[in-house]
């Protein structure tokens, strides 16, 4: 019998909860501060994402994919193909758009994290 696959990052969620429980046991007065900082960083990630979307509305990474959202899962790719195919000639642009978004979101989170 095969066990169901856990959602992504479940292990890291468990580690984070254990660390939060450890903070609660050792320093209960710091729980509010820790949760406040987590909320700030998470909010900064969302704001960084929407900042990227508003600054580059015509260069979204999913715009370089070969399939649209509607017909993406109609064909089953074989093991030699990627799950999401990129249009021919746009592999570098797709990669740069993904890196650009990650850098903008990362720096927004870093700015809020350093400023709080």
Coordinates of C-alpha atoms in Angstrom, one line a residue:
X1 CA 0.0 0.0 0.0
X2 CA 1.4 3.3 -1.1
X3 CA 1.2 6.2 1.4
X4 CA -0.2 9.5 0.1
X5 CA 2.4 12.1 -0.9
X6 CA 2.7 15.0 1.6
X7 CA 2.3 18.6 0.3
X8 CA 5.4 20.5 -0.5
X9 CA 7.4 22.0 2.4
X10 CA 5.5 20.0 5.0
X11 CA 8.8 19.1 6.7
X12 CA 9.9 22.7 6.9
X13 CA 6.5 23.6 8.3
X14 CA 7.0 21.0 11.0
X15 CA 10.5 22.3 11.8
X16 CA 9.2 25.9 12.0
X17 CA 6.4 24.8 14.4
X18 CA 8.9 22.9 16.6
X19 CA 11.2 26.0 16.7
X20 CA 8.2 28.2 17.6
X21 CA 7.2 25.7 20.4
X22 CA 10.8 25.9 21.7
X23 CA 10.7 29.7 21.7
X24 CA 7.4 29.4 23.6
X25 CA 8.9 27.2 26.2
X26 CA 12.2 29.1 26.7
X27 CA 11.1 32.7 26.1
X28 CA 7.3 33.0 26.3
X29 CA 7.4 36.7 26.3
X30 CA 9.0 36.7 22.8
X31 CA 6.1 34.8 21.0
X32 CA 4.4 38.1 20.1
X33 CA 7.6 39.5 18.6
X34 CA 8.3 36.3 16.7
X35 CA 4.8 36.2 15.2
X36 CA 4.9 39.9 14.4
X37 CA 8.2 39.4 12.5
X38 CA 6.8 36.4 10.6
X39 CA 3.7 38.4 9.7
X40 CA 5.9 41.3 8.4
X41 CA 8.1 39.1 6.3
X42 CA 5.1 37.2 4.8
X43 CA 3.4 40.5 4.0
X44 CA 6.6 41.8 2.4
X45 CA 6.7 38.7 0.2
X46 CA 3.2 39.3 -1.0
X47 CA 3.9 43.0 -1.6
X48 CA 7.1 42.2 -3.5
X49 CA 5.1 39.8 -5.7
X50 CA 2.5 42.5 -6.5
X51 CA 5.3 45.1 -7.0
X52 CA 6.8 42.8 -9.6
X53 CA 3.4 42.3 -11.3
X54 CA 2.7 46.1 -11.4
X55 CA 6.2 47.1 -12.6
X56 CA 6.4 44.4 -15.3
X57 CA 2.8 43.7 -16.4
X58 CA 3.8 42.4 -19.9
X59 CA 6.8 40.3 -18.7
X60 CA 5.1 37.8 -16.4
X61 CA 7.0 34.5 -16.3
X62 CA 3.9 32.5 -17.2
X63 CA 3.5 34.5 -20.4
X64 CA 6.4 32.6 -21.9
X65 CA 4.9 29.1 -21.4
X66 CA 3.8 27.2 -24.4
X67 CA 0.5 26.1 -23.0
X68 CA -2.2 28.3 -21.5
X69 CA -3.8 27.6 -18.1
X70 CA -6.8 26.0 -19.8
X71 CA -5.1 23.4 -21.9
X72 CA -2.0 22.8 -19.8
X73 CA -3.0 19.4 -18.5
X74 CA -4.7 17.9 -21.5
X75 CA -1.6 16.0 -22.6
X76 CA 0.5 13.9 -20.2
X77 CA 4.2 14.7 -20.7
X78 CA 6.6 11.8 -20.9
X79 CA 9.6 11.6 -18.6
X80 CA 11.9 13.3 -21.1
X81 CA 9.8 16.5 -21.2
X82 CA 9.3 19.2 -18.6
X83 CA 6.0 19.7 -16.9
X84 CA 5.6 23.2 -18.3
X85 CA 7.0 23.7 -21.7
X86 CA 8.4 27.1 -22.7
X87 CA 8.0 28.7 -26.1
X88 CA 10.9 28.1 -28.5
X89 CA 13.5 30.8 -28.2
X90 CA 12.2 32.2 -25.0
X91 CA 14.1 30.0 -22.5
X92 CA 16.5 32.6 -21.4
X93 CA 13.8 35.3 -21.2
X94 CA 11.7 33.0 -19.1
X95 CA 14.6 32.2 -16.8
X96 CA 15.4 35.9 -16.4
X97 CA 11.8 36.7 -15.6
X98 CA 11.7 34.1 -12.9
X99 CA 15.0 35.3 -11.5
X100 CA 13.8 39.0 -11.6
X101 CA 10.6 38.1 -9.7
X102 CA 12.6 36.1 -7.1
X103 CA 15.0 39.0 -6.6
X104 CA 12.3 41.6 -6.2
X105 CA 10.4 39.5 -3.7
X106 CA 13.6 38.6 -1.9
X107 CA 14.7 42.2 -1.6
X108 CA 11.3 43.3 -0.4
X109 CA 11.4 40.7 2.3
X110 CA 14.9 41.6 3.2
X111 CA 14.1 45.3 3.4
X112 CA 11.2 44.7 5.8
X113 CA 13.2 42.2 7.8
X114 CA 16.0 44.6 8.3
X115 CA 13.8 47.6 9.0
X116 CA 11.6 45.9 11.6

